[in-house]
């Protein structure tokens, strides 16, 4: 029973139910006190100790009967024990007319023998291409086992065998008795296959934990991501970037072909004496130029990394990107992202700028940008700041952001904090807001993607 409970807990975890070691210990202690004789009390004890979220109850209720079945498959009956020696000889004569496989199956049914472990292993070998980890496939897998054992042919052969017994002189009552016993044995063998199918799926669930869907992960707050979740989101960024690239290309194509340019049309048609007209269209789809200043301190690292990953995956739709990172000083990091994947680029930047709490100074970073990189801003440039606007009570230098806003086409701020926190503590967001064209909350990857989509298409 202990092994079965360990497997059950592992299957719950594989299905996405969060169960701590302490909760597992509570479950074992509860069963030690209450026992397993009362099935309903046993079920409620496990549910009370293992499930802490009502949304996980359906998963528990679906898995519990598979691990702790109320009864074993019914035993098979030995038909041979009810036959006289003469009847047994006649039956053996009738069986010899069947194929080897059908003889083997019907002899097992007549003898009341379940499928052996070796036969079950052979069935498993036929269906080992992809492990099934969803309990809802149990009946389907059991039917596949039945098909592999040719159950339909076995049923037809049983009717033919019973007809042959009548022809050999068996009385009608004896034939009916044999029929009932064989049908009961066949149902018991089907129950054995269903149980084996369920056990196989449960083993696969334990050995191959299901990866949680990325749908919920896209909405998970970036500051709460685990390293494993961040690794999955890095792969998801590539998919999102592909979708954005397609959308941007279509919008740019429509923009190029959307508005007639009368002057260009007249110039192009002069060679024809204005007849016919060769139409020309205005090109309002100039690729944007970007300057990105990212906070890569401990609280902002994941957000900045994903933002830069998206932008550098979309470089074919962007005129040029100048990327900068800051914690307590500013560094130009475009060369790192041009020669390395984003994750490796961030790692290399962090080696030069080790993160830490309480040392972020955006005001000083803006001062350095003003002194050394102001030439990167012009009327075609969108300035993007990625950060929470917290300066650790240093001078925010909002006057410099006002200066940048006059030079740039627009200023976009991406902040993972909710607006109600702006201005609290050391947050200087209210002082920066007047100079921003747009401010987006980017607490998760979905919001970050929507913000990038907006800033590249408006």
Short mmCIF file of C-alpha atoms in Angstrom, two decimals:
data_model
loop_
_atom_site.label_atom_id
_atom_site.label_comp_id
_atom_site.label_asym_id
_atom_site.label_seq_id
_atom_site.Cartn_x
_atom_site.Cartn_y
_atom_site.Cartn_z
CA UNK A 1 0.00 0.00 0.00
CA UNK A 2 2.85 2.41 0.78
CA UNK A 3 4.30 1.91 -2.70
CA UNK A 4 0.88 2.52 -4.23
CA UNK A 5 0.46 5.75 -2.27
CA UNK A 6 3.90 6.97 -3.37
CA UNK A 7 2.91 6.28 -7.00
CA UNK A 8 -0.43 8.05 -6.49
CA UNK A 9 1.25 11.17 -5.08
CA UNK A 10 3.75 11.14 -7.95
CA UNK A 11 0.90 10.88 -10.47
CA UNK A 12 -0.89 13.83 -8.84
CA UNK A 13 2.28 15.90 -9.11
CA UNK A 14 2.73 14.81 -12.72
CA UNK A 15 -0.80 16.07 -13.40
CA UNK A 16 0.06 19.52 -12.08
CA UNK A 17 -1.09 19.21 -8.44
CA UNK A 18 1.35 20.90 -6.04
CA UNK A 19 2.08 18.58 -3.10
CA UNK A 20 4.84 19.32 -0.60
CA UNK A 21 6.85 16.75 1.33
CA UNK A 22 5.06 17.79 4.52
CA UNK A 23 1.65 17.15 2.93
CA UNK A 24 2.79 13.72 1.77
CA UNK A 25 3.89 12.94 5.32
CA UNK A 26 0.50 14.08 6.63
CA UNK A 27 -1.23 11.69 4.22
CA UNK A 28 0.79 8.70 5.46
CA UNK A 29 0.18 9.63 9.08
CA UNK A 30 -3.56 9.99 8.48
CA UNK A 31 -3.77 6.54 6.86
CA UNK A 32 -1.72 5.06 9.70
CA UNK A 33 -4.30 6.38 12.17
CA UNK A 34 -7.49 5.68 10.18
CA UNK A 35 -6.53 2.56 8.21
CA UNK A 36 -7.65 1.53 4.71
CA UNK A 37 -10.56 -0.79 5.49
CA UNK A 38 -13.20 1.91 5.03
CA UNK A 39 -12.65 2.94 1.38
CA UNK A 40 -14.60 6.21 1.63
CA UNK A 41 -12.77 7.30 4.79
CA UNK A 42 -9.50 6.38 3.11
CA UNK A 43 -10.37 8.51 0.06
CA UNK A 44 -11.41 11.52 2.13
CA UNK A 45 -8.27 11.27 4.27
CA UNK A 46 -6.04 11.43 1.21
CA UNK A 47 -8.01 14.28 -0.33
CA UNK A 48 -7.95 16.32 2.88
CA UNK A 49 -4.18 15.99 3.31
CA UNK A 50 -3.02 16.20 -0.32
CA UNK A 51 -5.38 18.69 -1.99
CA UNK A 52 -5.27 22.34 -0.96
CA UNK A 53 -6.81 23.92 -4.08
CA UNK A 54 -10.42 23.18 -5.08
CA UNK A 55 -9.36 23.25 -8.76
CA UNK A 56 -7.28 20.10 -8.15
CA UNK A 57 -10.18 18.04 -6.78
CA UNK A 58 -11.30 16.75 -10.23
CA UNK A 59 -7.76 15.48 -10.87
CA UNK A 60 -7.76 13.68 -7.52
CA UNK A 61 -11.18 12.12 -8.13
CA UNK A 62 -10.15 10.93 -11.57
CA UNK A 63 -6.91 9.29 -10.42
CA UNK A 64 -8.01 7.81 -7.08
CA UNK A 65 -10.13 4.92 -8.46
CA UNK A 66 -7.35 4.01 -10.88
CA UNK A 67 -4.78 3.58 -8.13
CA UNK A 68 -7.08 2.15 -5.47
CA UNK A 69 -9.61 0.03 -7.29
CA UNK A 70 -12.58 -1.14 -5.29
CA UNK A 71 -12.21 -4.71 -6.49
CA UNK A 72 -9.94 -6.97 -8.49
CA UNK A 73 -11.09 -8.52 -11.80
CA UNK A 74 -13.43 -11.48 -11.15
CA UNK A 75 -11.76 -14.93 -11.05
CA UNK A 76 -12.04 -17.17 -14.12
CA UNK A 77 -13.89 -20.52 -13.99
CA UNK A 78 -12.33 -23.85 -15.01
CA UNK A 79 -14.76 -25.37 -17.53
CA UNK A 80 -12.72 -28.57 -17.89
CA UNK A 81 -13.59 -29.48 -14.30
CA UNK A 82 -17.27 -29.84 -15.22
CA UNK A 83 -16.71 -32.22 -18.18
CA UNK A 84 -16.65 -36.01 -18.25
CA UNK A 85 -13.59 -37.69 -19.85
CA UNK A 86 -15.64 -38.42 -22.97
CA UNK A 87 -16.80 -34.79 -23.22
CA UNK A 88 -13.22 -33.56 -22.71
CA UNK A 89 -12.00 -35.78 -25.63
CA UNK A 90 -14.77 -34.48 -27.89
CA UNK A 91 -13.93 -30.90 -26.93
CA UNK A 92 -10.23 -31.45 -27.67
CA UNK A 93 -11.20 -32.87 -31.08
CA UNK A 94 -13.26 -29.75 -31.84
CA UNK A 95 -10.42 -27.42 -30.75
CA UNK A 96 -7.96 -29.08 -33.15
CA UNK A 97 -9.88 -27.58 -36.05
CA UNK A 98 -9.01 -24.01 -34.96
CA UNK A 99 -5.87 -21.98 -35.67
CA UNK A 100 -3.03 -22.09 -33.16
CA UNK A 101 -3.80 -18.64 -31.71
CA UNK A 102 -7.51 -19.35 -31.33
CA UNK A 103 -6.75 -22.74 -29.76
CA UNK A 104 -4.46 -21.04 -27.23
CA UNK A 105 -6.99 -18.34 -26.31
CA UNK A 106 -9.98 -20.68 -26.00
CA UNK A 107 -7.99 -23.21 -23.98
CA UNK A 108 -7.12 -20.42 -21.52
CA UNK A 109 -10.80 -19.48 -21.29
CA UNK A 110 -11.82 -23.12 -20.81
CA UNK A 111 -9.15 -23.67 -18.16
CA UNK A 112 -10.00 -20.41 -16.35
CA UNK A 113 -6.47 -19.02 -16.77
CA UNK A 114 -5.91 -15.23 -16.86
CA UNK A 115 -3.32 -13.72 -19.17
CA UNK A 116 0.17 -14.36 -17.85
CA UNK A 117 2.68 -11.59 -17.03
CA UNK A 118 4.67 -12.64 -20.09
CA UNK A 119 1.63 -12.26 -22.34
CA UNK A 120 0.90 -8.83 -20.89
CA UNK A 121 4.52 -7.80 -21.51
CA UNK A 122 4.16 -8.88 -25.13
CA UNK A 123 1.08 -6.70 -25.44
CA UNK A 124 2.99 -3.76 -23.94
CA UNK A 125 5.73 -4.23 -26.53
CA UNK A 126 3.18 -3.70 -29.30
CA UNK A 127 2.19 -0.28 -27.92
CA UNK A 128 5.44 1.23 -26.64
CA UNK A 129 5.94 3.93 -29.29
CA UNK A 130 4.53 6.78 -27.18
CA UNK A 131 3.72 6.44 -23.47
CA UNK A 132 0.13 7.39 -22.66
CA UNK A 133 -0.12 9.67 -19.61
CA UNK A 134 -3.83 10.53 -19.65
CA UNK A 135 -6.11 8.17 -17.64
CA UNK A 136 -8.94 8.90 -20.06
CA UNK A 137 -7.17 6.65 -22.59
CA UNK A 138 -7.51 3.56 -20.40
CA UNK A 139 -10.57 2.11 -22.18
CA UNK A 140 -9.09 2.94 -25.57
CA UNK A 141 -5.85 1.15 -24.72
CA UNK A 142 -7.79 -1.83 -23.36
CA UNK A 143 -9.68 -2.07 -26.68
CA UNK A 144 -6.36 -2.00 -28.52
CA UNK A 145 -5.18 -4.90 -26.37
CA UNK A 146 -8.39 -6.80 -27.21
CA UNK A 147 -7.86 -6.17 -30.90
CA UNK A 148 -4.27 -7.44 -30.67
CA UNK A 149 -5.59 -10.64 -29.08
CA UNK A 150 -8.25 -10.95 -31.83
CA UNK A 151 -11.17 -10.95 -29.40
CA UNK A 152 -13.72 -10.66 -32.22
CA UNK A 153 -12.30 -13.80 -33.85
CA UNK A 154 -12.27 -15.52 -30.46
CA UNK A 155 -15.99 -14.78 -30.00
CA UNK A 156 -16.81 -16.15 -33.45
CA UNK A 157 -14.66 -19.21 -32.78
CA UNK A 158 -16.48 -19.79 -29.46
CA UNK A 159 -19.86 -19.85 -31.22
CA UNK A 160 -18.48 -22.20 -33.85
CA UNK A 161 -17.04 -24.42 -31.13
CA UNK A 162 -20.35 -24.60 -29.27
CA UNK A 163 -22.15 -25.48 -32.51
CA UNK A 164 -19.60 -28.23 -33.16
CA UNK A 165 -20.14 -29.61 -29.62
CA UNK A 166 -23.86 -29.88 -30.29
CA UNK A 167 -23.07 -31.77 -33.49
CA UNK A 168 -20.80 -34.13 -31.52
CA UNK A 169 -23.65 -35.07 -29.19
CA UNK A 170 -23.37 -32.68 -26.21
CA UNK A 171 -26.76 -32.11 -24.63
CA UNK A 172 -28.25 -28.62 -24.85
CA UNK A 173 -27.98 -27.87 -21.11
CA UNK A 174 -24.27 -28.75 -21.08
CA UNK A 175 -23.60 -26.49 -24.09
CA UNK A 176 -25.47 -23.60 -22.42
CA UNK A 177 -23.47 -24.13 -19.23
CA UNK A 178 -20.19 -24.04 -21.18
CA UNK A 179 -21.37 -20.90 -23.04
CA UNK A 180 -22.14 -19.05 -19.78
CA UNK A 181 -18.79 -20.03 -18.27
CA UNK A 182 -16.84 -18.97 -21.37
CA UNK A 183 -18.65 -15.64 -21.62
CA UNK A 184 -17.98 -14.95 -17.93
CA UNK A 185 -14.30 -15.83 -18.40
CA UNK A 186 -14.08 -13.58 -21.44
CA UNK A 187 -15.53 -10.67 -19.45
CA UNK A 188 -13.06 -11.36 -16.64
CA UNK A 189 -10.17 -11.32 -19.15
CA UNK A 190 -11.44 -7.99 -20.51
CA UNK A 191 -11.47 -6.62 -16.94
CA UNK A 192 -7.88 -7.82 -16.56
CA UNK A 193 -6.90 -5.94 -19.71
CA UNK A 194 -8.63 -2.75 -18.51
CA UNK A 195 -6.82 -2.98 -15.18
CA UNK A 196 -3.49 -3.57 -16.94
CA UNK A 197 -4.12 -0.64 -19.29
CA UNK A 198 -4.82 1.61 -16.30
CA UNK A 199 -1.68 0.47 -14.48
CA UNK A 200 0.41 1.04 -17.57
CA UNK A 201 -0.90 4.60 -17.95
CA UNK A 202 -0.29 5.31 -14.26
CA UNK A 203 3.29 4.05 -14.52
CA UNK A 204 3.80 6.29 -17.56
CA UNK A 205 2.41 9.28 -15.65
CA UNK A 206 4.94 8.73 -12.87
CA UNK A 207 7.87 8.15 -15.24
CA UNK A 208 6.95 10.88 -17.74
CA UNK A 209 5.55 13.87 -15.85
CA UNK A 210 3.38 16.00 -18.07
CA UNK A 211 4.88 19.38 -18.85
CA UNK A 212 2.49 22.09 -17.82
CA UNK A 213 0.97 24.16 -20.58
CA UNK A 214 2.66 27.42 -21.44
CA UNK A 215 -0.72 29.16 -21.58
CA UNK A 216 -0.70 29.87 -17.85
CA UNK A 217 3.04 30.56 -17.85
CA UNK A 218 2.58 33.42 -20.31
CA UNK A 219 0.53 35.22 -17.65
CA UNK A 220 2.81 34.37 -14.72
CA UNK A 221 4.46 37.44 -13.12
CA UNK A 222 8.03 37.72 -14.40
CA UNK A 223 9.47 38.39 -10.94
CA UNK A 224 8.05 35.07 -9.71
CA UNK A 225 9.51 32.87 -12.44
CA UNK A 226 11.67 29.90 -11.52
CA UNK A 227 14.80 29.17 -13.62
CA UNK A 228 12.98 26.23 -15.25
CA UNK A 229 9.97 28.40 -16.13
CA UNK A 230 12.25 31.09 -17.55
CA UNK A 231 13.92 28.44 -19.71
CA UNK A 232 10.53 27.47 -21.14
CA UNK A 233 9.63 31.12 -21.77
CA UNK A 234 12.86 31.64 -23.74
CA UNK A 235 11.65 28.98 -26.18
CA UNK A 236 8.19 30.58 -26.23
CA UNK A 237 9.71 33.94 -27.20
CA UNK A 238 10.80 32.45 -30.53
CA UNK A 239 7.25 31.39 -31.33
CA UNK A 240 5.83 34.77 -30.35
CA UNK A 241 8.49 36.58 -32.37
CA UNK A 242 7.58 34.55 -35.46
CA UNK A 243 3.92 35.52 -35.10
CA UNK A 244 4.84 39.19 -34.57
CA UNK A 245 7.19 39.19 -37.57
CA UNK A 246 4.43 37.90 -39.84
CA UNK A 247 1.98 40.49 -38.56
CA UNK A 248 4.48 43.34 -38.94
CA UNK A 249 5.39 42.33 -42.49
CA UNK A 250 1.72 42.33 -43.51
CA UNK A 251 1.10 45.74 -41.96
CA UNK A 252 4.14 47.24 -43.65
CA UNK A 253 3.05 45.84 -47.00
CA UNK A 254 -0.42 47.33 -46.61
CA UNK A 255 1.06 50.67 -45.58
CA UNK A 256 3.28 50.77 -48.69
CA UNK A 257 0.37 50.07 -51.02
CA UNK A 258 -2.34 51.98 -49.23
CA UNK A 259 -2.15 55.66 -50.32
CA UNK A 260 -1.73 57.04 -53.85
CA UNK A 261 1.21 59.43 -54.38
CA UNK A 262 -0.01 61.91 -57.09
CA UNK A 263 3.37 63.60 -57.66
CA UNK A 264 5.26 60.32 -58.08
CA UNK A 265 2.48 59.03 -60.36
CA UNK A 266 2.72 62.10 -62.68
CA UNK A 267 6.52 61.85 -62.83
CA UNK A 268 6.43 58.13 -63.66
CA UNK A 269 3.78 58.71 -66.39
CA UNK A 270 5.56 61.54 -68.26
CA UNK A 271 7.31 59.06 -70.54
CA UNK A 272 3.88 57.95 -71.80
CA UNK A 273 2.59 61.49 -72.30
CA UNK A 274 0.50 60.86 -69.18
CA UNK A 275 -1.42 58.17 -71.07
CA UNK A 276 -1.53 55.58 -69.58
CA UNK A 277 -0.89 56.45 -65.94
CA UNK A 278 1.68 54.44 -63.99
CA UNK A 279 0.46 54.50 -60.40
CA UNK A 280 2.83 55.18 -57.52
CA UNK A 281 2.06 54.92 -53.79
CA UNK A 282 3.43 56.69 -50.76
CA UNK A 283 5.76 54.68 -48.55
CA UNK A 284 4.78 55.34 -44.94
CA UNK A 285 6.26 52.06 -43.74
CA UNK A 286 9.76 53.14 -42.80
CA UNK A 287 11.26 50.58 -40.44
CA UNK A 288 11.47 51.99 -36.90
CA UNK A 289 14.78 52.86 -35.26
CA UNK A 290 14.97 51.91 -31.60
CA UNK A 291 17.05 52.94 -28.61
CA UNK A 292 16.44 50.62 -25.66
CA UNK A 293 17.65 51.35 -22.13
CA UNK A 294 17.10 48.33 -19.84
CA UNK A 295 17.37 47.90 -16.10
CA UNK A 296 19.09 44.53 -15.51
CA UNK A 297 19.13 44.62 -11.73
CA UNK A 298 17.97 41.54 -9.84
CA UNK A 299 14.28 42.47 -9.90
CA UNK A 300 14.29 43.41 -13.60
CA UNK A 301 16.63 40.90 -15.22
CA UNK A 302 14.03 38.49 -16.65
CA UNK A 303 11.83 41.28 -17.98
CA UNK A 304 14.74 43.00 -19.74
CA UNK A 305 16.10 39.73 -21.13
CA UNK A 306 12.74 38.75 -22.65
CA UNK A 307 12.25 42.26 -24.06
CA UNK A 308 15.66 42.22 -25.75
CA UNK A 309 15.05 38.66 -26.97
CA UNK A 310 11.86 39.78 -28.71
CA UNK A 311 13.47 42.83 -30.28
CA UNK A 312 16.52 41.01 -31.59
CA UNK A 313 14.32 38.23 -32.99
CA UNK A 314 12.53 40.96 -34.98
CA UNK A 315 15.60 42.72 -36.37
CA UNK A 316 14.55 42.15 -39.98
CA UNK A 317 11.50 44.39 -39.27
CA UNK A 318 13.51 47.10 -37.46
CA UNK A 319 15.79 49.71 -39.00
CA UNK A 320 18.37 49.61 -36.22
CA UNK A 321 18.50 48.96 -32.50
CA UNK A 322 20.87 50.54 -30.00
CA UNK A 323 20.63 48.58 -26.75
CA UNK A 324 21.90 49.80 -23.38
CA UNK A 325 21.85 48.19 -19.93
CA UNK A 326 22.24 49.81 -16.55
CA UNK A 327 22.28 49.06 -12.85
CA UNK A 328 24.50 51.69 -11.26
CA UNK A 329 26.08 52.75 -14.59
CA UNK A 330 25.27 52.51 -18.30
CA UNK A 331 26.81 50.13 -20.84
CA UNK A 332 26.29 49.78 -24.59
CA UNK A 333 25.32 46.11 -25.14
CA UNK A 334 24.25 45.91 -28.80
CA UNK A 335 27.50 44.12 -29.79
CA UNK A 336 26.77 41.41 -27.19
CA UNK A 337 23.30 40.73 -28.63
CA UNK A 338 24.52 40.85 -32.23
CA UNK A 339 27.03 38.04 -31.71
CA UNK A 340 25.39 35.94 -28.96
CA UNK A 341 21.94 34.48 -28.19
CA UNK A 342 20.03 36.73 -25.74
CA UNK A 343 20.50 34.46 -22.71
CA UNK A 344 24.27 34.24 -23.25
CA UNK A 345 24.46 37.96 -24.00
CA UNK A 346 22.69 38.81 -20.73
CA UNK A 347 25.01 36.44 -18.84
CA UNK A 348 28.07 38.13 -20.33
CA UNK A 349 26.72 41.59 -19.53
CA UNK A 350 26.00 40.53 -15.94
CA UNK A 351 29.58 39.38 -15.55
CA UNK A 352 30.61 42.97 -16.24
CA UNK A 353 27.68 44.44 -14.29
CA UNK A 354 26.88 42.06 -11.40
CA UNK A 355 23.32 42.67 -10.14
CA UNK A 356 22.41 43.42 -6.58
CA UNK A 357 19.69 45.04 -4.52
CA UNK A 358 19.65 48.74 -3.58
CA UNK A 359 22.25 49.87 -6.15
CA UNK A 360 20.03 50.82 -9.10
CA UNK A 361 20.58 54.40 -10.26
CA UNK A 362 18.57 55.30 -13.36
CA UNK A 363 19.34 58.99 -12.99
CA UNK A 364 23.09 58.37 -13.35
CA UNK A 365 22.45 56.06 -16.34
CA UNK A 366 20.45 58.83 -18.05
CA UNK A 367 23.32 61.26 -17.36
CA UNK A 368 25.81 58.91 -19.04
CA UNK A 369 23.50 58.45 -22.02
CA UNK A 370 23.22 62.25 -22.37
CA UNK A 371 27.02 62.63 -22.32
CA UNK A 372 27.99 59.80 -24.67
CA UNK A 373 25.06 58.51 -26.74
CA UNK A 374 22.67 61.40 -27.34
CA UNK A 375 23.52 61.23 -31.07
CA UNK A 376 21.56 57.94 -31.34
CA UNK A 377 18.26 59.85 -30.94
CA UNK A 378 16.55 61.58 -33.87
CA UNK A 379 13.03 62.17 -35.17
CA UNK A 380 12.77 58.59 -36.49
CA UNK A 381 13.88 57.00 -33.22
CA UNK A 382 11.65 55.46 -30.59
CA UNK A 383 13.23 55.54 -27.12
CA UNK A 384 12.21 52.57 -24.95
CA UNK A 385 12.93 52.38 -21.23
CA UNK A 386 12.48 49.05 -19.44
CA UNK A 387 12.47 49.41 -15.68
CA UNK A 388 10.42 49.96 -12.56
CA UNK A 389 11.40 53.64 -12.24
CA UNK A 390 13.00 53.11 -8.80
CA UNK A 391 16.19 55.07 -8.09
CA UNK A 392 16.97 54.17 -4.48
CA UNK A 393 16.31 57.85 -3.62
CA UNK A 394 19.01 59.08 -6.03
CA UNK A 395 18.41 62.05 -8.34
CA UNK A 396 15.99 60.76 -11.04
CA UNK A 397 17.15 63.33 -13.63
CA UNK A 398 13.67 63.64 -15.14
CA UNK A 399 14.93 66.79 -16.91
CA UNK A 400 17.10 64.58 -19.11
CA UNK A 401 14.12 62.44 -20.11
CA UNK A 402 12.33 65.65 -21.12
CA UNK A 403 15.31 66.52 -23.33
CA UNK A 404 15.34 63.04 -24.91
CA UNK A 405 11.60 63.25 -25.59
CA UNK A 406 12.08 66.45 -27.61
CA UNK A 407 14.70 64.75 -29.83
CA UNK A 408 13.00 61.35 -30.26
CA UNK A 409 9.89 60.43 -32.23
CA UNK A 410 8.29 59.01 -29.09
CA UNK A 411 9.20 57.67 -25.65
CA UNK A 412 7.82 54.30 -24.49
CA UNK A 413 8.19 53.08 -20.90
CA UNK A 414 7.70 49.41 -20.00
CA UNK A 415 7.19 48.91 -16.28
CA UNK A 416 6.40 45.53 -14.60
CA UNK A 417 4.86 47.21 -11.56
CA UNK A 418 1.13 48.00 -11.39
CA UNK A 419 0.24 51.72 -11.67
CA UNK A 420 -0.97 51.88 -8.08
CA UNK A 421 2.64 51.31 -6.93
CA UNK A 422 4.06 54.15 -9.04
CA UNK A 423 5.20 56.86 -6.69
CA UNK A 424 5.41 54.61 -3.64
CA UNK A 425 8.70 54.38 -1.75
CA UNK A 426 11.64 55.19 -4.02
CA UNK A 427 9.57 55.05 -7.24
CA UNK A 428 10.02 58.15 -9.42
CA UNK A 429 7.55 57.10 -12.13
CA UNK A 430 5.23 60.13 -11.56
CA UNK A 431 8.17 62.42 -12.40
CA UNK A 432 8.91 60.55 -15.66
CA UNK A 433 5.30 60.12 -16.82
CA UNK A 434 4.80 63.61 -18.35
CA UNK A 435 7.54 62.93 -20.92
CA UNK A 436 6.36 59.46 -22.00
CA UNK A 437 4.24 58.95 -25.11
CA UNK A 438 2.97 55.63 -23.75
CA UNK A 439 3.52 53.65 -20.56
CA UNK A 440 2.74 49.91 -20.52
CA UNK A 441 2.56 47.56 -17.58
CA UNK A 442 4.52 44.43 -18.57
CA UNK A 443 4.16 42.11 -15.59
CA UNK A 444 4.15 38.96 -17.77
CA UNK A 445 5.21 37.78 -21.23
CA UNK A 446 1.74 38.26 -22.73
CA UNK A 447 1.73 41.93 -21.72
CA UNK A 448 5.31 42.36 -22.90
CA UNK A 449 4.48 40.91 -26.32
CA UNK A 450 1.41 43.14 -26.67
CA UNK A 451 3.54 46.20 -25.81
CA UNK A 452 6.20 45.30 -28.42
CA UNK A 453 3.47 44.72 -31.01
CA UNK A 454 2.00 48.17 -30.25
CA UNK A 455 5.27 50.11 -30.31
CA UNK A 456 6.36 48.57 -33.63
CA UNK A 457 3.07 49.13 -35.45
CA UNK A 458 1.95 52.60 -34.31
#
